[in-house]
Short mmCIF file of C-alpha atoms in Angstrom, two decimals:
data_model
loop_
_atom_site.label_atom_id
_atom_site.label_comp_id
_atom_site.label_asym_id
_atom_site.label_seq_id
_atom_site.Cartn_x
_atom_site.Cartn_y
_atom_site.Cartn_z
CA UNK A 158 46.48 -22.05 6.76
CA UNK A 159 44.09 -19.37 7.98
CA UNK A 160 46.96 -16.88 8.02
CA UNK A 161 47.77 -17.71 4.39
CA UNK A 162 44.13 -17.36 3.39
CA UNK A 163 43.89 -14.01 5.16
CA UNK A 164 47.05 -12.84 3.42
CA UNK A 165 45.55 -13.73 0.03
CA UNK A 166 42.51 -11.55 0.68
CA UNK A 167 44.70 -8.81 2.12
CA UNK A 168 46.43 -8.63 -1.26
CA UNK A 169 43.05 -8.04 -2.92
CA UNK A 170 42.36 -5.31 -0.38
CA UNK A 171 45.68 -3.65 -1.18
CA UNK A 172 44.83 -3.57 -4.89
CA UNK A 173 41.38 -2.07 -4.23
CA UNK A 174 42.94 0.50 -1.87
CA UNK A 175 45.29 1.58 -4.65
CA UNK A 176 42.35 1.69 -7.07
CA UNK A 177 40.47 3.86 -4.56
CA UNK A 178 43.41 6.25 -4.62
CA UNK A 179 43.03 6.58 -8.39
CA UNK A 180 39.26 7.05 -8.06
CA UNK A 181 39.80 9.82 -5.51
CA UNK A 182 41.86 11.75 -8.06
CA UNK A 183 39.34 11.25 -10.86
CA UNK A 184 36.27 12.36 -8.93
CA UNK A 185 35.62 15.77 -7.44
CA UNK A 186 33.31 14.52 -4.67
CA UNK A 187 33.75 11.63 -2.27
CA UNK A 188 30.34 10.33 -3.33
CA UNK A 189 31.44 9.81 -6.92
CA UNK A 190 34.73 8.30 -5.75
CA UNK A 191 32.84 5.78 -3.60
CA UNK A 192 30.65 4.96 -6.58
CA UNK A 193 33.68 4.28 -8.75
CA UNK A 194 35.14 2.08 -6.02
CA UNK A 195 31.96 0.06 -5.65
CA UNK A 196 31.84 -0.32 -9.43
CA UNK A 197 35.41 -1.65 -9.42
CA UNK A 198 34.59 -4.24 -6.75
CA UNK A 199 31.43 -5.33 -8.58
CA UNK A 200 33.32 -5.61 -11.87
CA UNK A 201 36.03 -7.72 -10.19
CA UNK A 202 33.45 -10.05 -8.72
CA UNK A 203 31.61 -10.32 -12.04
CA UNK A 204 34.79 -11.12 -13.97
CA UNK A 205 35.68 -13.85 -11.50
CA UNK A 206 32.18 -15.37 -11.39
CA UNK A 207 31.55 -15.34 -15.13
CA UNK A 208 35.10 -16.38 -15.96
CA UNK A 209 34.93 -19.51 -13.82
CA UNK A 210 31.45 -20.48 -15.01
CA UNK A 211 31.94 -19.96 -18.73
CA UNK A 212 35.54 -21.02 -19.29
CA UNK A 213 36.09 -23.45 -16.46
CA UNK A 214 38.17 -23.00 -13.34
CA UNK A 215 40.12 -20.79 -13.73
CA UNK A 216 38.79 -19.01 -16.81
CA UNK A 217 40.79 -16.28 -18.48
CA UNK A 218 38.35 -13.63 -17.29
CA UNK A 219 39.15 -14.61 -13.71
CA UNK A 220 42.77 -13.63 -14.29
CA UNK A 221 41.59 -10.05 -14.92
CA UNK A 222 40.07 -9.81 -11.42
CA UNK A 223 41.88 -9.04 -8.13
CA UNK A 224 39.40 -11.40 -6.46
CA UNK A 225 40.38 -14.07 -8.95
CA UNK A 226 44.06 -13.50 -8.18
CA UNK A 227 43.47 -14.08 -4.46
CA UNK A 228 41.63 -17.31 -5.12
CA UNK A 229 44.20 -18.62 -7.60
CA UNK A 230 46.95 -18.44 -4.97
CA UNK A 231 45.18 -21.49 -3.47
CA UNK A 232 46.62 -21.54 0.05
CA UNK A 233 44.71 -24.77 0.80
CA UNK A 234 45.45 -26.55 -2.47
CA UNK A 235 48.82 -25.96 -4.07
CA UNK A 236 50.25 -22.75 -2.59
CA UNK A 237 50.87 -21.01 -5.92
CA UNK A 238 52.60 -18.03 -4.34
CA UNK A 239 53.88 -16.71 -7.65
CA UNK A 240 50.32 -15.46 -8.30
CA UNK A 241 50.84 -13.01 -5.41
CA UNK A 242 53.19 -11.07 -7.67
CA UNK A 243 50.23 -10.01 -9.84
CA UNK A 244 48.37 -7.95 -7.17
CA UNK A 245 51.69 -6.55 -5.96
CA UNK A 246 52.60 -5.42 -9.49
CA UNK A 247 49.11 -3.97 -10.00
CA UNK A 248 49.52 -1.97 -6.78
CA UNK A 249 52.95 -0.74 -7.87
CA UNK A 250 51.30 0.56 -11.05
CA UNK A 251 48.17 2.10 -9.51
CA UNK A 252 49.94 4.04 -6.73
CA UNK A 253 52.19 6.03 -9.13
CA UNK A 254 49.18 6.61 -11.40
CA UNK A 255 47.28 8.14 -8.47
CA UNK A 256 50.31 10.28 -7.60
CA UNK A 257 50.65 11.58 -11.15
CA UNK A 258 46.93 12.34 -11.35
CA UNK A 259 47.13 14.18 -8.04
CA UNK A 260 49.82 16.48 -9.43
CA UNK A 261 47.62 17.35 -12.43
CA UNK A 262 44.48 18.46 -10.59
CA UNK A 263 43.65 21.49 -8.46
CA UNK A 264 42.94 21.22 -4.74
CA UNK A 265 39.29 20.30 -4.17
CA UNK A 266 38.72 19.30 -7.79
CA UNK A 267 38.99 16.12 -9.83
CA UNK A 268 40.36 15.06 -13.20
CA UNK A 269 36.79 14.42 -14.35
CA UNK A 270 34.95 17.76 -14.17
CA UNK A 271 31.44 18.00 -12.75
CA UNK A 272 28.77 18.86 -15.26
CA UNK A 273 27.35 22.34 -14.73
CA UNK A 274 23.62 22.64 -14.20
CA UNK A 275 21.26 25.18 -15.79
CA UNK A 276 21.59 28.83 -14.81
CA UNK A 277 17.99 28.94 -13.61
CA UNK A 278 16.40 26.31 -11.41
CA UNK A 279 13.13 24.69 -12.47
CA UNK A 280 12.41 22.54 -9.42
CA UNK A 281 9.62 23.67 -7.14
CA UNK A 282 9.51 20.76 -4.66
CA UNK A 283 11.91 18.90 -2.42
CA UNK A 284 10.91 15.68 -4.19
CA UNK A 285 12.09 17.08 -7.50
CA UNK A 286 15.37 18.12 -5.90
CA UNK A 287 15.85 14.66 -4.39
CA UNK A 288 15.32 13.07 -7.80
CA UNK A 289 17.77 15.49 -9.41
CA UNK A 290 20.42 14.68 -6.81
CA UNK A 291 19.88 10.93 -6.78
CA UNK A 292 19.03 10.07 -10.38
CA UNK A 293 22.60 9.72 -11.61
CA UNK A 294 23.65 7.03 -9.18
CA UNK A 295 20.26 5.28 -9.31
CA UNK A 296 20.44 5.04 -13.09
CA UNK A 297 24.03 3.77 -12.85
CA UNK A 298 23.05 1.16 -10.25
CA UNK A 299 20.07 0.04 -12.33
CA UNK A 300 22.14 -0.32 -15.50
CA UNK A 301 25.01 -2.08 -13.73
CA UNK A 302 22.84 -4.56 -11.86
CA UNK A 303 20.75 -5.28 -14.96
CA UNK A 304 23.89 -6.01 -16.98
CA UNK A 305 25.28 -8.22 -14.23
CA UNK A 306 21.95 -10.03 -13.90
CA UNK A 307 21.71 -10.68 -17.64
CA UNK A 308 25.21 -12.18 -17.75
CA UNK A 309 24.58 -14.40 -14.73
CA UNK A 310 21.25 -15.54 -16.13
CA UNK A 311 22.74 -16.37 -19.51
CA UNK A 312 25.31 -18.76 -17.98
CA UNK A 313 22.89 -20.50 -15.60
CA UNK A 314 22.32 -23.42 -17.99
CA UNK A 315 26.07 -24.11 -18.00
CA UNK A 316 26.00 -25.05 -14.31
CA UNK A 317 24.99 -28.64 -15.04
CA UNK A 318 27.97 -29.01 -17.35
CA UNK A 319 30.34 -28.91 -14.38
CA UNK A 320 28.76 -32.01 -12.85
CA UNK A 321 30.82 -34.88 -14.22
CA UNK A 322 30.71 -37.71 -11.65
CA UNK A 323 27.91 -40.29 -11.66
CA UNK A 324 27.54 -40.01 -7.89
CA UNK A 325 26.95 -36.28 -8.09
CA UNK A 326 24.44 -36.68 -10.92
CA UNK A 327 22.52 -39.24 -8.85
CA UNK A 328 22.55 -36.88 -5.90
CA UNK A 329 21.21 -34.05 -8.05
CA UNK A 330 18.45 -36.33 -9.34
CA UNK A 331 17.42 -37.03 -5.75
CA UNK A 332 17.26 -33.30 -5.09
CA UNK A 333 14.97 -32.71 -8.08
CA UNK A 334 17.11 -33.05 -11.17
CA UNK A 335 19.18 -30.60 -13.17
CA UNK A 336 16.38 -28.03 -13.10
CA UNK A 337 16.71 -27.94 -9.31
CA UNK A 338 20.44 -27.30 -9.66
CA UNK A 339 19.84 -24.43 -12.09
CA UNK A 340 17.17 -22.96 -9.81
CA UNK A 341 19.55 -23.17 -6.85
CA UNK A 342 22.17 -21.29 -8.88
CA UNK A 343 19.64 -18.63 -9.91
CA UNK A 344 18.44 -18.25 -6.31
CA UNK A 345 22.02 -17.82 -5.11
CA UNK A 346 22.75 -15.16 -7.73
CA UNK A 347 19.57 -13.21 -6.95
CA UNK A 348 20.52 -13.35 -3.27
CA UNK A 349 23.99 -12.00 -4.04
CA UNK A 350 22.56 -9.17 -6.13
CA UNK A 351 20.11 -8.40 -3.32
CA UNK A 352 22.97 -8.12 -0.85
CA UNK A 353 24.96 -5.90 -3.22
CA UNK A 354 21.90 -3.66 -3.65
CA UNK A 355 22.20 -2.94 0.06
CA UNK A 356 25.19 -0.79 -0.92
CA UNK A 357 22.90 1.22 -3.20
CA UNK A 358 20.56 1.83 -0.27
CA UNK A 359 23.44 3.12 1.85
CA UNK A 360 24.86 5.27 -0.95
CA UNK A 361 21.55 6.95 -1.78
CA UNK A 362 20.39 7.49 1.80
CA UNK A 363 23.79 8.82 2.88
CA UNK A 364 22.97 11.83 0.70
CA UNK A 365 21.08 13.20 3.70
CA UNK A 366 24.30 13.45 5.67
CA UNK A 367 26.17 14.86 2.69
CA UNK A 368 23.63 17.61 2.14
CA UNK A 369 23.67 18.50 5.83
CA UNK A 370 27.44 18.55 6.27
CA UNK A 371 27.91 20.66 3.10
CA UNK A 372 25.48 23.31 4.35
CA UNK A 373 22.99 22.73 1.53
CA UNK A 374 20.31 21.50 3.95
CA UNK A 375 20.58 24.65 6.06
CA UNK A 376 20.00 26.85 3.03
CA UNK A 377 17.10 24.72 1.84
CA UNK A 378 15.42 24.65 5.24
CA UNK A 379 15.54 28.44 5.40
CA UNK A 380 12.79 28.31 2.75
CA UNK A 381 9.20 27.16 3.46
CA UNK A 382 10.35 23.53 2.99
CA UNK A 383 9.86 21.57 6.23
CA UNK A 384 12.49 19.36 7.83
CA UNK A 385 10.29 16.26 7.62
CA UNK A 386 9.33 16.80 3.97
CA UNK A 387 12.96 17.26 2.96
CA UNK A 388 14.11 14.14 4.78
CA UNK A 389 11.20 12.06 3.50
CA UNK A 390 11.98 13.04 -0.09
CA UNK A 391 15.35 11.31 0.15
CA UNK A 392 13.97 8.37 2.13
CA UNK A 393 11.27 7.69 -0.47
CA UNK A 394 13.77 8.13 -3.29
CA UNK A 395 16.03 5.51 -1.71
CA UNK A 396 13.17 3.08 -1.06
CA UNK A 397 11.81 3.40 -4.59
CA UNK A 398 15.25 3.42 -6.18
CA UNK A 399 16.52 0.18 -4.65
CA UNK A 400 13.18 -1.48 -5.42
CA UNK A 401 13.58 -0.57 -9.09
CA UNK A 402 17.18 -1.81 -9.06
CA UNK A 403 16.13 -5.23 -7.73
CA UNK A 404 13.18 -5.53 -10.10
CA UNK A 405 15.43 -4.80 -13.07
CA UNK A 406 18.13 -7.17 -11.79
CA UNK A 407 15.63 -10.00 -11.40
CA UNK A 408 14.06 -9.34 -14.79
CA UNK A 409 17.50 -9.25 -16.43
CA UNK A 410 18.44 -12.59 -14.89
CA UNK A 411 15.18 -14.04 -16.19
CA UNK A 412 15.74 -12.60 -19.65
CA UNK A 413 19.28 -13.99 -19.86
CA UNK A 414 18.16 -17.39 -18.64
CA UNK A 415 14.97 -17.40 -20.70
CA UNK A 416 16.80 -16.71 -23.96
CA UNK A 417 18.62 -19.99 -23.41
CA UNK A 418 15.54 -22.01 -22.45
CA UNK A 419 13.24 -20.50 -25.07
CA UNK A 420 10.86 -18.94 -22.54
CA UNK A 421 12.12 -15.39 -21.93
CA UNK A 422 8.80 -13.91 -20.75
CA UNK A 423 8.03 -16.74 -18.36
CA UNK A 424 11.51 -16.64 -16.86
CA UNK A 425 11.41 -12.85 -16.59
CA UNK A 426 8.17 -13.03 -14.58
CA UNK A 427 9.54 -15.78 -12.35
CA UNK A 428 12.88 -14.09 -11.67
CA UNK A 429 11.36 -10.62 -11.26
CA UNK A 430 9.35 -12.00 -8.36
CA UNK A 431 12.55 -13.58 -7.01
CA UNK A 432 14.10 -10.11 -6.99
CA UNK A 433 11.05 -8.44 -5.43
CA UNK A 434 11.13 -10.62 -2.30
CA UNK A 435 14.63 -9.27 -1.50
CA UNK A 436 13.39 -5.67 -1.37
CA UNK A 437 12.33 -5.68 2.34
CA UNK A 438 15.82 -6.74 3.46
CA UNK A 439 17.40 -3.92 1.45
CA UNK A 440 14.88 -1.48 2.91
CA UNK A 441 16.19 -2.44 6.35
CA UNK A 442 19.58 -1.10 5.23
CA UNK A 443 17.87 2.18 4.31
CA UNK A 444 16.33 2.26 7.78
CA UNK A 445 19.72 1.69 9.43
CA UNK A 446 21.17 4.70 7.60
CA UNK A 447 18.19 6.87 8.54
CA UNK A 448 18.33 5.99 12.25
CA UNK A 449 22.09 6.60 12.40
CA UNK A 450 21.73 9.93 10.60
CA UNK A 451 18.74 10.96 12.69
CA UNK A 452 20.36 10.42 16.07
CA UNK A 453 24.14 10.31 15.53
CA UNK A 454 24.77 12.05 12.19
CA UNK A 455 28.55 11.80 12.44
CA UNK A 456 28.19 8.01 12.64
CA UNK A 457 26.21 7.67 9.41
CA UNK A 458 29.19 6.01 7.72
CA UNK A 459 28.94 3.15 10.25
CA UNK A 460 26.22 1.74 7.98
CA UNK A 461 28.94 0.59 5.58
CA UNK A 462 30.50 -1.46 8.36
CA UNK A 463 27.10 -2.88 9.30
CA UNK A 464 26.65 -4.06 5.71
CA UNK A 465 30.06 -5.74 5.79
CA UNK A 466 29.08 -7.49 9.05
CA UNK A 467 25.87 -8.76 7.46
CA UNK A 468 27.84 -9.95 4.44
CA UNK A 469 30.29 -11.85 6.64
CA UNK A 470 27.45 -13.49 8.56
CA UNK A 471 25.98 -14.74 5.30
CA UNK A 472 29.26 -15.90 3.80
CA UNK A 473 31.08 -17.26 6.86
CA UNK A 474 28.37 -17.86 9.45
CA UNK A 475 27.76 -21.50 8.56
CA UNK A 476 31.49 -22.15 8.07
CA UNK A 477 32.26 -20.81 11.56
CA UNK A 478 29.28 -22.71 13.00
CA UNK A 479 27.77 -19.56 14.48
CA UNK A 480 24.49 -19.86 16.42
CA UNK A 481 21.32 -19.42 14.39
CA UNK A 482 20.32 -16.31 16.34
CA UNK A 483 23.58 -14.60 15.37
CA UNK A 484 23.15 -15.39 11.68
CA UNK A 485 19.54 -14.20 11.85
CA UNK A 486 20.75 -10.72 12.81
CA UNK A 487 21.31 -10.12 9.10
CA UNK A 488 18.14 -9.03 7.30
CA UNK A 489 19.38 -10.81 4.18
CA UNK A 490 19.13 -14.15 6.03
CA UNK A 491 15.33 -13.80 6.07
CA UNK A 492 14.82 -13.23 2.33
CA UNK A 493 13.20 -16.18 0.51
CA UNK A 494 15.59 -18.02 -1.80
CA UNK A 495 13.54 -18.02 -4.99
CA UNK A 496 13.17 -19.94 -7.19
CA UNK A 497 13.07 -23.23 -5.35
CA UNK A 498 11.65 -22.37 -1.93
CA UNK A 499 8.48 -21.09 -0.34
CA UNK A 500 7.81 -17.45 0.47
CA UNK A 501 7.71 -16.82 4.23
CA UNK A 502 5.14 -14.04 4.46
CA UNK A 503 5.74 -13.62 8.19
CA UNK A 504 9.47 -13.10 7.66
CA UNK A 505 8.88 -10.54 4.90
CA UNK A 506 6.32 -8.74 7.06
CA UNK A 507 8.81 -8.67 9.92
CA UNK A 508 11.47 -7.11 7.69
CA UNK A 509 9.01 -4.45 6.55
CA UNK A 510 8.10 -3.65 10.16
CA UNK A 511 11.77 -3.39 11.15
CA UNK A 512 12.50 -1.10 8.19
CA UNK A 513 9.50 1.11 9.01
CA UNK A 514 10.42 1.27 12.71
CA UNK A 515 14.01 2.27 11.92
CA UNK A 516 12.90 4.98 9.49
CA UNK A 517 10.35 6.40 11.93
CA UNK A 518 12.90 6.37 14.76
CA UNK A 519 15.43 8.13 12.55
CA UNK A 520 12.96 10.82 11.52
CA UNK A 521 12.00 11.39 15.16
CA UNK A 522 15.66 11.92 15.99
CA UNK A 523 16.05 14.29 13.03
CA UNK A 524 13.15 16.44 14.23
CA UNK A 525 14.54 16.63 17.77
CA UNK A 526 18.13 17.56 17.00
CA UNK A 527 19.88 20.60 15.58
CA UNK A 528 21.67 20.76 12.26
CA UNK A 529 25.28 19.59 12.45
CA UNK A 530 28.16 20.33 10.09
#
């Protein structure tokens, strides 16, 4: 059974690998290609989640998602192996598309051309440069997470419609009623968006490694700009950027939910706070990137694997009956699940201290080492 389940998810991975091949031909830089890939995964998850909630299980939107295809194979309940033909056919389409696109672009370029900047620079500080380099992906992350949050918030009231048995309704009443069920759904969705925002932290902070390996940092540091000021400009941009992303995501969830309940402003305030309490955990991801880049710059990409490990701990830790101390290694495990629970100030303070310690350690390593290609 476990082999069949793993095979189902492997099919989803094959589809996304083929999609990554297409993205690599469209984008000129690996950074943009990664962004397109992350967008594809987020869109697949959103189609599956919204499709199942709005239209029932499975909704038609779920059939547009590679994640939905993997789940509809149902290795534990029906073995509908004919569904496996869909991801295989999608892969057979995407691979030739990537090959054709590759033959129509020049080496080192992409199908989508980069926009040229102004002939004369107008930035006089490293902070302005960091904003110029980071603003595109931060705006894209903010817009994408806000849209996803609004959709999830707008379907929250439909959760109670899936409870049909009298026993389950009685159980929900004991837990606090239908409002408690809706709050639990909202808390789960905010938690998911908080975890996804960890990818934004990695993507933005990895710009330090990209600027160094491309030689841009060496040219910049030949000016009066100091090493610490340059690094801190990107660190602060990442910290502020992911905070804005989570605030907007929480507010969007509240707006979507509030438009259904008739209290949009009250729900926006409540869900914005629910998003804010996830910021320290995401900042820990920023710190992990900084400490890797500061001491072992070639290993900066390991942060992506660390995020996957944290995700697996959150999704499979309880299922695998892992010890509590193992599950607590993930910073996302310490974020309050709002609405519906109490805020653990000590836990949030601990996350902030860990994030600060990682960032300081990374900056110390950066000051002590030489530039590396």
